[in-house]
Coordinates of C-alpha atoms in Angstrom, one line a residue:
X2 CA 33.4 -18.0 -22.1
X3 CA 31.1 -15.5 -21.2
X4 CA 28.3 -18.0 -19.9
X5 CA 29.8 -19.3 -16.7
X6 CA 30.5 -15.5 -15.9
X7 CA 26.7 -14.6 -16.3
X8 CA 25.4 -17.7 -14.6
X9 CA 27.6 -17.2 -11.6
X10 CA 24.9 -14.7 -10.1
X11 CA 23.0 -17.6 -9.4
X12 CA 25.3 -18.8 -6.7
X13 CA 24.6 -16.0 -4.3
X14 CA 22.0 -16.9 -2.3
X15 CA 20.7 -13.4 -1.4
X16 CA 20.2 -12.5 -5.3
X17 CA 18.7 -16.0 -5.6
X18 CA 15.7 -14.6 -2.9
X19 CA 15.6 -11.3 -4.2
X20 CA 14.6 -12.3 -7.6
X21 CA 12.2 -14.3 -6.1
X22 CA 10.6 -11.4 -4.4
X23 CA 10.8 -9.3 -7.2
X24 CA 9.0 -12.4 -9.6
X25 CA 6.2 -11.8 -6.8
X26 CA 6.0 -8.2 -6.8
X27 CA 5.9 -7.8 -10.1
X28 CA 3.4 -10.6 -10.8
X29 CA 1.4 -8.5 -8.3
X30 CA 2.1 -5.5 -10.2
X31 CA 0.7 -6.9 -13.6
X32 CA -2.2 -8.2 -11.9
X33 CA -3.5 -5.2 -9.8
X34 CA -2.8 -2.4 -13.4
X35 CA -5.0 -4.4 -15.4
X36 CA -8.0 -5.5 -12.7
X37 CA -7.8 -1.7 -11.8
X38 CA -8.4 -0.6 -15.4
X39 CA -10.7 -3.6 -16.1
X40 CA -12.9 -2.8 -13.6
X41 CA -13.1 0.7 -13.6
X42 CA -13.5 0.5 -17.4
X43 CA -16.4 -1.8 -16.7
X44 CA -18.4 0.6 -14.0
X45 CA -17.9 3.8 -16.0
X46 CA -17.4 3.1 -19.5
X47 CA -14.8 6.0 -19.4
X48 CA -11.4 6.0 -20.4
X49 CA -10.6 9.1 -18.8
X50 CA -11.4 7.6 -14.7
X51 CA -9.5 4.8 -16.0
X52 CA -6.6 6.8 -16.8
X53 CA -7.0 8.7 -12.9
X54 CA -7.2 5.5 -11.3
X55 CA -4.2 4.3 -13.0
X56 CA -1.9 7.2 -12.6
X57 CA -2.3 7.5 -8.7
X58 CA 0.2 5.5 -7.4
X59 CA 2.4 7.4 -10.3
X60 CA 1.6 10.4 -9.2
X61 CA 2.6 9.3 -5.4
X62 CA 5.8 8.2 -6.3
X63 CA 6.5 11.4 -8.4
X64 CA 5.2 13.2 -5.4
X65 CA 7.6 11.4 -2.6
X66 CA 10.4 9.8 -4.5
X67 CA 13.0 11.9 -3.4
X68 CA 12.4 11.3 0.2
X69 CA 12.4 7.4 -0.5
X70 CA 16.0 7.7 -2.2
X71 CA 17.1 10.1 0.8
X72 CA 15.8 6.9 3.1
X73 CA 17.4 4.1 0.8
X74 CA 21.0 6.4 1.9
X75 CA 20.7 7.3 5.5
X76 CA 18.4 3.9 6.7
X77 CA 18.8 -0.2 6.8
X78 CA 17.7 -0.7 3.3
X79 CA 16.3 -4.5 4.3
X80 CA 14.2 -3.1 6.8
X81 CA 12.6 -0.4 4.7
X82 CA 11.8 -3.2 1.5
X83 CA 10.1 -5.8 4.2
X84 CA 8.0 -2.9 5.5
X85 CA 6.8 -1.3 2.5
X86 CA 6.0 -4.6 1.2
X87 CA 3.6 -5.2 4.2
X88 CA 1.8 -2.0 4.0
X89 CA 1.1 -2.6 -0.1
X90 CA -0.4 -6.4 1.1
X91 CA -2.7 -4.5 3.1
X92 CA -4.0 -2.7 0.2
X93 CA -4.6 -5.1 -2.2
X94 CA -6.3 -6.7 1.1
X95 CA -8.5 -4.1 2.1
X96 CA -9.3 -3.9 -1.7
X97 CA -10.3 -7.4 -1.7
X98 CA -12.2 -7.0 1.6
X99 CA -14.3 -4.0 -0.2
X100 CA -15.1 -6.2 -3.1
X101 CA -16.1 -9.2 -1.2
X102 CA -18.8 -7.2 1.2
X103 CA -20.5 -5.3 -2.1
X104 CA -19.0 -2.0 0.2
X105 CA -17.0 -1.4 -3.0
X106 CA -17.0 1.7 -5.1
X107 CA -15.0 2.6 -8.2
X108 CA -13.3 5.6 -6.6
X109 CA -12.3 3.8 -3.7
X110 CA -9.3 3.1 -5.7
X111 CA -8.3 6.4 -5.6
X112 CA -6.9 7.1 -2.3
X113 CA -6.2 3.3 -2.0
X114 CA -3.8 3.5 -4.9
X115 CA -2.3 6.9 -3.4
X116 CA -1.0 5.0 -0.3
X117 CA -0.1 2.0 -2.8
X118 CA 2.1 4.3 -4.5
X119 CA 3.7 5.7 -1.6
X120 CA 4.7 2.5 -0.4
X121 CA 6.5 1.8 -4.0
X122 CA 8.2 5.4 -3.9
X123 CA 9.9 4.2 -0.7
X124 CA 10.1 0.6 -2.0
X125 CA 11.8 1.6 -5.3
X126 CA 15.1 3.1 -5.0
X127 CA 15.8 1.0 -2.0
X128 CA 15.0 -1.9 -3.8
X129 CA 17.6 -0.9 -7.0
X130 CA 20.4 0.2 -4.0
X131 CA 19.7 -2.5 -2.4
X132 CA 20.4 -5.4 -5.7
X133 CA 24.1 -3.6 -5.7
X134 CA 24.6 -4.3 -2.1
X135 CA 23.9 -8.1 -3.1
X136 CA 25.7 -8.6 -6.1
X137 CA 28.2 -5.6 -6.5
X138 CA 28.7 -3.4 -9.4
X139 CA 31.2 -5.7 -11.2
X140 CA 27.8 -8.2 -11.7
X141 CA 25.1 -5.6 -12.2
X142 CA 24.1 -6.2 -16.0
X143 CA 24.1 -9.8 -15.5
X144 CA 22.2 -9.6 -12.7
X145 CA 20.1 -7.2 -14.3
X146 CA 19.1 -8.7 -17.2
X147 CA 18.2 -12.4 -15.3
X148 CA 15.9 -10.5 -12.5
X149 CA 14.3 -8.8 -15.6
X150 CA 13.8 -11.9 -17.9
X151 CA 12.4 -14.0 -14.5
X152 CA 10.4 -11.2 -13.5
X153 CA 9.1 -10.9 -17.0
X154 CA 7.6 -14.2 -16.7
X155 CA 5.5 -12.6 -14.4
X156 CA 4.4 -10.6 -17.0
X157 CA 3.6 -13.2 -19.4
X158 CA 1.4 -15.1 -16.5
X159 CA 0.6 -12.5 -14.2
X160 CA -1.8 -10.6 -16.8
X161 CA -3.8 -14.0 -18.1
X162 CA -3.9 -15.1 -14.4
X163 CA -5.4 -12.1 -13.2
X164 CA -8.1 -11.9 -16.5
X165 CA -9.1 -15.1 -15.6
X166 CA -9.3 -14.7 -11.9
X167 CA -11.3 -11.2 -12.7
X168 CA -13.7 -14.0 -14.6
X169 CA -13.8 -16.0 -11.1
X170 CA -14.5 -12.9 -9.3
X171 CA -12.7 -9.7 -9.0
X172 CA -12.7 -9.5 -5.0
X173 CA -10.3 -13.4 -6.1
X174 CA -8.3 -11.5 -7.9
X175 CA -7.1 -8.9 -5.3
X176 CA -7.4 -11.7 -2.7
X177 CA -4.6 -13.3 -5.0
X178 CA -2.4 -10.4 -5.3
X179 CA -1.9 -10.3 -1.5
X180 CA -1.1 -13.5 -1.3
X181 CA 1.7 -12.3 -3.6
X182 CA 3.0 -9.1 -1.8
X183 CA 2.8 -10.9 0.9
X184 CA 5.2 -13.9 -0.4
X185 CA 7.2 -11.1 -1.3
X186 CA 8.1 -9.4 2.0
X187 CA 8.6 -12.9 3.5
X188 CA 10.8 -13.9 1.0
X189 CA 12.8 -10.3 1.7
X190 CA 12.8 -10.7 5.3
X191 CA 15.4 -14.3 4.3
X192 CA 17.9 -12.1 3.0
X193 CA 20.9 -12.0 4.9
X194 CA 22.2 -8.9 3.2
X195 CA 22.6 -5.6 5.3
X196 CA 23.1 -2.2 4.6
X197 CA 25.4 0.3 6.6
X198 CA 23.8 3.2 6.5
X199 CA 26.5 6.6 5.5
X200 CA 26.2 9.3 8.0
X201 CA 25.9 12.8 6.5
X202 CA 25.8 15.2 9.3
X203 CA 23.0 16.9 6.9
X204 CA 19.0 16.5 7.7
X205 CA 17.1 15.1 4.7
X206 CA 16.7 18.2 2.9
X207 CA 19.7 18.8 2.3
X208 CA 20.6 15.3 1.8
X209 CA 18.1 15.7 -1.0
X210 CA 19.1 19.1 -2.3
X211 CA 23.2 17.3 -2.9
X212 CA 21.0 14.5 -4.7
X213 CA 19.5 16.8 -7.3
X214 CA 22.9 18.9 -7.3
X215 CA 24.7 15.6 -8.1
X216 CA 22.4 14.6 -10.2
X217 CA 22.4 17.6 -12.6
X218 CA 26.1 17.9 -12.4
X219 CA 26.7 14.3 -14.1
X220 CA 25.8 14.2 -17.6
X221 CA 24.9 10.8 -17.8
X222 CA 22.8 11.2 -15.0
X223 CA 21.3 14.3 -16.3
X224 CA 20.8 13.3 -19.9
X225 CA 19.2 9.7 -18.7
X226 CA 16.3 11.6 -16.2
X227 CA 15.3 13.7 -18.9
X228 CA 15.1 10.8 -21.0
X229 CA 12.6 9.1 -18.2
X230 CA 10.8 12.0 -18.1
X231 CA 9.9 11.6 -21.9
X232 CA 7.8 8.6 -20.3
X233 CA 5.1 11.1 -19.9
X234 CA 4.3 11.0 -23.4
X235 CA 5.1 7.3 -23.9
X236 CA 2.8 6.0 -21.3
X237 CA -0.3 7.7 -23.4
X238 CA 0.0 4.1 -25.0
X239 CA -1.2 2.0 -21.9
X240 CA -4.8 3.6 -21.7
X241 CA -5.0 1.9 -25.4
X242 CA -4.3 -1.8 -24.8
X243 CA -7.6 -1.8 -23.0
X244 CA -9.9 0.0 -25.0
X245 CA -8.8 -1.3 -28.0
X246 CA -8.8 -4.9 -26.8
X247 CA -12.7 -4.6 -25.5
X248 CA -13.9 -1.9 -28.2
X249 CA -11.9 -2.7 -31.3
X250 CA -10.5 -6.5 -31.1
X251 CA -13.9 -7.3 -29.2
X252 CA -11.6 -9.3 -26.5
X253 CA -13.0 -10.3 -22.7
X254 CA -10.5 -9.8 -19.5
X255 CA -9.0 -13.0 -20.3
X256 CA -8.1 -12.0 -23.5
X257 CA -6.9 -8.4 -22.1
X258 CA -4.5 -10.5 -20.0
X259 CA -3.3 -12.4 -23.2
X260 CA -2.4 -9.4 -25.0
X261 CA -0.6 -8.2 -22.1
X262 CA 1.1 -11.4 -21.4
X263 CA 2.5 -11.4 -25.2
X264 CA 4.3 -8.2 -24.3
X265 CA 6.0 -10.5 -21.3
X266 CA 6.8 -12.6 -24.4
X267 CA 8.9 -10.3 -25.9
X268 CA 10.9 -8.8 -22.9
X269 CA 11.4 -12.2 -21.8
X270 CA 13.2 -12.7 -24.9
X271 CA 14.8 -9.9 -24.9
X272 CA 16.2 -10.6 -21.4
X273 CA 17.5 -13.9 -22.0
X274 CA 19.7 -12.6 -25.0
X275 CA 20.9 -9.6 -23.1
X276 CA 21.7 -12.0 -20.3
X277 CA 23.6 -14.4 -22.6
X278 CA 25.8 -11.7 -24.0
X279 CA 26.3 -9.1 -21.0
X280 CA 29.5 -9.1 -20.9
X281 CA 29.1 -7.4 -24.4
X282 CA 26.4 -4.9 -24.6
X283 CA 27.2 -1.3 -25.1
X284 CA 24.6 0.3 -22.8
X285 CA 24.4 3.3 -24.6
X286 CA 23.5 1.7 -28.2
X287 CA 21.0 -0.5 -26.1
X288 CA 18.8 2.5 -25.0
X289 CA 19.1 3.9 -28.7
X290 CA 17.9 0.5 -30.0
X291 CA 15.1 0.7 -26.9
X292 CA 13.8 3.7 -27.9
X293 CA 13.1 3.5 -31.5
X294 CA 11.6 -0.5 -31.0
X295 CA 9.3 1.0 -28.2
X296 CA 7.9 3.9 -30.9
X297 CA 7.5 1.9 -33.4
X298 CA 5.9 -0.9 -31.6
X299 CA 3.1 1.8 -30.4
X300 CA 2.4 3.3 -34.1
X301 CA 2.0 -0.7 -35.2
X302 CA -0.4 -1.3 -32.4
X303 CA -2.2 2.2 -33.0
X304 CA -2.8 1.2 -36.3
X305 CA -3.2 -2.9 -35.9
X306 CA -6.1 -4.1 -38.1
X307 CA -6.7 -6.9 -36.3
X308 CA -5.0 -9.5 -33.5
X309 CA -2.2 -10.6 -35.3
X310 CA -0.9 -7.6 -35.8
X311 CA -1.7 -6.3 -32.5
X312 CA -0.2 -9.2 -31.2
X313 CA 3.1 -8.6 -32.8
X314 CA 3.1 -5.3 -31.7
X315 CA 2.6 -6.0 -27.9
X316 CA 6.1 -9.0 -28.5
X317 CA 7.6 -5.6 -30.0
X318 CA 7.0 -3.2 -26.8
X319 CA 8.4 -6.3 -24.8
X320 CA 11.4 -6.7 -26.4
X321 CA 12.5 -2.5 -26.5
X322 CA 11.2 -2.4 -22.6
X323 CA 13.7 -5.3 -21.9
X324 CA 16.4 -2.7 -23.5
X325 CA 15.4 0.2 -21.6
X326 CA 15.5 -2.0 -17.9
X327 CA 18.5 -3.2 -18.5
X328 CA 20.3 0.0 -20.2
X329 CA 19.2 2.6 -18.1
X330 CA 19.0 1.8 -14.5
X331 CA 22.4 -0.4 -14.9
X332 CA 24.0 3.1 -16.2
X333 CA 22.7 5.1 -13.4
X334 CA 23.5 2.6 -10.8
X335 CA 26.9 2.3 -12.1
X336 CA 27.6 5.7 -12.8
X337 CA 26.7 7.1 -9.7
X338 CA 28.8 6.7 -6.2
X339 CA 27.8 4.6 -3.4
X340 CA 26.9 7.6 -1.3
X341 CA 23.9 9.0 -3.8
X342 CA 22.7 5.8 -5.6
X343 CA 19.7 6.0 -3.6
X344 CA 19.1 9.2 -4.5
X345 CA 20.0 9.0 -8.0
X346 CA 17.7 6.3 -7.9
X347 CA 14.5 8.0 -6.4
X348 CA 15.2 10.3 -9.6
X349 CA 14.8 8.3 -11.7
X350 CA 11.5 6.6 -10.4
X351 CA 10.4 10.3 -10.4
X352 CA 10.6 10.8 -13.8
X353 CA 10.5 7.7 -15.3
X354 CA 6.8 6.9 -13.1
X355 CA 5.8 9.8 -14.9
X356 CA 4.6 7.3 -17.7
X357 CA 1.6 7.0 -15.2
X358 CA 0.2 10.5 -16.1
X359 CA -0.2 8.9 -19.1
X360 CA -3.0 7.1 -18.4
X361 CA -4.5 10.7 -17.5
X362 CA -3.3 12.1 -21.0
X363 CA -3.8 8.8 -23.4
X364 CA -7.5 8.3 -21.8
X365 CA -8.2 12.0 -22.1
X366 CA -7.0 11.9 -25.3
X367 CA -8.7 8.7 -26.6
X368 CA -12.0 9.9 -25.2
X369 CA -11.9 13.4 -27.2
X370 CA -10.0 12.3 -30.9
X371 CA -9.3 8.4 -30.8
X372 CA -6.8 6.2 -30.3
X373 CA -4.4 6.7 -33.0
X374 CA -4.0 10.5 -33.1
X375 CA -3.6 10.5 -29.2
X376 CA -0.6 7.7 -29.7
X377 CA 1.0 9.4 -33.2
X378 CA 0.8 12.9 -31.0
X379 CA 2.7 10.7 -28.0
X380 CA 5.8 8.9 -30.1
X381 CA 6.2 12.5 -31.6
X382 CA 6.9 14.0 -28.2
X383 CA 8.7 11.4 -26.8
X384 CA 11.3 11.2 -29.8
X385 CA 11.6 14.9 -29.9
X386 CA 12.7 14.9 -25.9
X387 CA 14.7 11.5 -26.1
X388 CA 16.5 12.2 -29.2
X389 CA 17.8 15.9 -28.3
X390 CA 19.0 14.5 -25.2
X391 CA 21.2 12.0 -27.1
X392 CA 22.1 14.5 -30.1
X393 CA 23.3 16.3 -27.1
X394 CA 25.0 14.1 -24.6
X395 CA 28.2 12.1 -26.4
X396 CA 29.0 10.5 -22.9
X397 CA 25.5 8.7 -23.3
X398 CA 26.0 7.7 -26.4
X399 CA 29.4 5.9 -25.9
X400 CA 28.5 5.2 -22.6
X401 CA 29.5 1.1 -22.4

C-alpha cells in the first residue's frame, strides 16, 4: 500500500530536475573532497594542510550560514540556487585552469575553497527550503530518502571516477567537476517552481536574530543543532580514510575512491529501505539508530586490520549517514513554519558543517598520536554531546 504513495514523488516534474541537480552536485562534491585531500596529501605529506584545505569551505559556511537562510526567506529561492551554482563552476574551473598551466600551488586551495564554501552557505538552506516548495511537507520523507539514495549513487561513482581521473591527470579531474556544477545550475534553471518571498518589515539582522530566537525556543529545533554541532568531533574520522588508505592499506587514488565509494554502498542501501517504508519510520528512533551505527562504524575502521574489514566499515558509515539525512533535516523542515525554514535551515548547515573542522582536529591529531587514539577520543565526544541531548529532550525522542 505504501509503495504507490512513495513512488508518487516521481510524477512531479520539478522534484524529478531537482534530484537531478542534486545527483550532479553532489557527484561534484565527492569528487572535489577527495582530489583536494589527495593532492595536497601528495605535495606535503602532511595530514595537518590536508585537514586546513579540507575544512575551508566548512569554515565559510559556518562563518555565513545565517545570512544564506536569512536570503533563502526574504529572496526568489530559484534564483539564488542557479547563481550560486555558477559561481562554484567557476572554481573548480579556475582550479582546473591553475593545474593545467603548472601555475598551481597547494595553498591556492585555500582561498579557492573559502569562496567555494560561501557559495554552498547560500546554496544550502535555499536548496533544503526550496525541495518543500516542490514537493510539500505531506511528501518530505519520501522525497527525502529517494534524493538521498540517487544522490548516493554519486557517492558510490563520484569517488572512483574522480581517483581514476586524478590517475589521468588531476587538472581532468577538476575540468570534470565543472562540467558537473555546471549541469547542475542548468538543470535548476528548468524548474518551474517559484518562491514568494514573505515580507518582514525587519532588515536581515533582525530577520536573523528571530531565527536564532526561534530556533532556541523549539526543543526539537534546539536539541537537533546541538546534535549537528557534535559533528565537530565526528568529522575527526575523514582525515583517516586517506591516510590510512595510502599509509596503512598501501592503496593508490583509485583505490581511495573505492573505499569511499563503498560508503555510497551503504547509504544507498540504506536509502532505498527508508524510501520503501516512509510512511513508517519514526524519525526520532532513526537518528538514535544513526548515531550509534556512525560510532561504531569509525572505532571498526580505526582499528581495521586489513581491507575487508575496512571495507565493511566504510558500508557501515554509509548506512547510519543515510539515517542521519533523512531523520534530521526531514524533522527540522517539518517542524519549523514556513516563515523560518530558511533560517532554521542555515542553522543547521552551521553546525552540522562544523564536521569540517574536523579535518583540522583529526589531521592534527593523527599527525601527533595516530589514528586510532585521535578517532576513540572523537566517538567519545560526540556520544557524550549527542546522547545528553536525547537523555534530555523527550520530544526528540518520540518525535515521529
Amino acid at each position: 500500500m505504501n509503495q504507490p504513495g512513495a513512488f508518487s514523488i516521481l510524477s512531479v516534474f520539478d522534484y524529478r530536475l531537482l534530484v537531478l541537480s542534486n545527483l550532479a552536485t553532489f557527484a561534484g562534491y565527492q569528487i572535489r573532497n577527495m582530489a583536494q585531500a589527495w593532492i595536497v596529501l601528495e605535495r606535503t605529506d602532511s595530514a595537518l594542510l590536508m585537514g586546513i584545505v579540507n575544512a575551508m569551505p566548512g569554515i565559510a559556511i559556518i562563518s555565513i550560514s545565517l545570512i544564506g537562510g536569512a536570503l533563502a526567506d526574504r529572496t526568489e529561492r530559484w534564483q539564488l540556487l542557479w547563481r550560486t551554482k555558477l559561481v562554484i563552476t567557476s572554481m573548480a574551473l579556475l582550479t582546473g585552469i591553475l593545474l593545467t598551466t603548472n601555475l598551481f600551488q597547494w595553498w591556492h586551495l585555500i582561498p579557492i575553497s573559502l569562496m567555494t564554501g560561501s557559495m554552498f552557505a547560500l546554496h544550502n538552506p535555499t536548496s533544503q527550503a526550496f525541495a518543500v516548495d516542490v514537493v510539500g511537507k505531506e511528501r518530505l520523507v519520501a522525497a527525502s530518502s529517494l534524493n538521498t539514495g540517487i544522490s548516493m549513487t554519486a557517492t558510490i561513482a563520484g569517488p572512483s571516477l574522480g581517483g581514476l581521473l586524478l590517475l589521468i591527470g588531476q587538472d581532468i579531474a577538476f575540468f570534470v567537476l565543472a562540467a558537473l556544477y555546471a549541469l547542475s545550475a542548468v538543470v535548476i534553471m528548468m524548474v518551474r517552481t517559484r518562491h514568494l518571498p514573505i515580507s518582514t518589515g525587519s532588515n536581515i539582522l533582525d530577520d536573523i536574530r528571530q531565527g536564532i530566537a526561534y530556533s532556541y525556543n523549539t526543543p526539537i529545533i534546539r536539541g537537533l543543532l546541538i546534535i549537528g554541532a557534535s559533528a565537530l568531533f565526528m568529522g575527526t574520522y575523514q582525515p583517516a580514510i586517506p591516510v590510512k588508505t595510502q599509509d596503512e592499506l598501501g592503496l593508490n587514488e583509485f583505490g581511495y575512491g573505492i573505499i569511499l565509494g563503498l560508503n555510497g554502498i551503504g547509504a544507498l542501501i540504506g536509502s532505498i529501505v527508508l524510501f520503501m517504508i516512509s510512511n513508517k519510520v519514526r524519525k526520532g528512533y532513526l537518528l538514535i539508530f544513526a548515531l550509534v551505527m556512525f560510532n561504531s562504524s569509525v572505532l571498526v575502521f580505526a582499528v581495521a586490520p586489513n581491507i575487508f574489514i575496512s571495507a565493511l566499515a566504510m558500508v557501515s558509515l554509509g548506512l547510519a549517514f543515510s539515517g542521519w539525512m533523512i531523520s534530521v533535516p526531514v524533522m527540522l523542515q517539518t517542524t519549523a513554519s514556513e516563515q523560518m525554514r530558511g533560517r532554521v535551515m542555515s542553522l543547521y548547515f552551521m553546525v552540522v558543517l562544523t564536521h569540517q573542522l574536523g579535518w583540522i582536529i583529526g589531521g592534527a591529531g593523527i599527525e601527533l598520536i595516530g589514528i586510532q587514539p585521535t578517532l576513540f577520543i572523537g566517538v567519545a565526544a560526540g556520544l557524550l554531546i549527542a546522547g545528553t541531548v536525547i537523555i534530555k529532550t523527550p520530544e526528540l525522542r518520540l518525535a515521529r
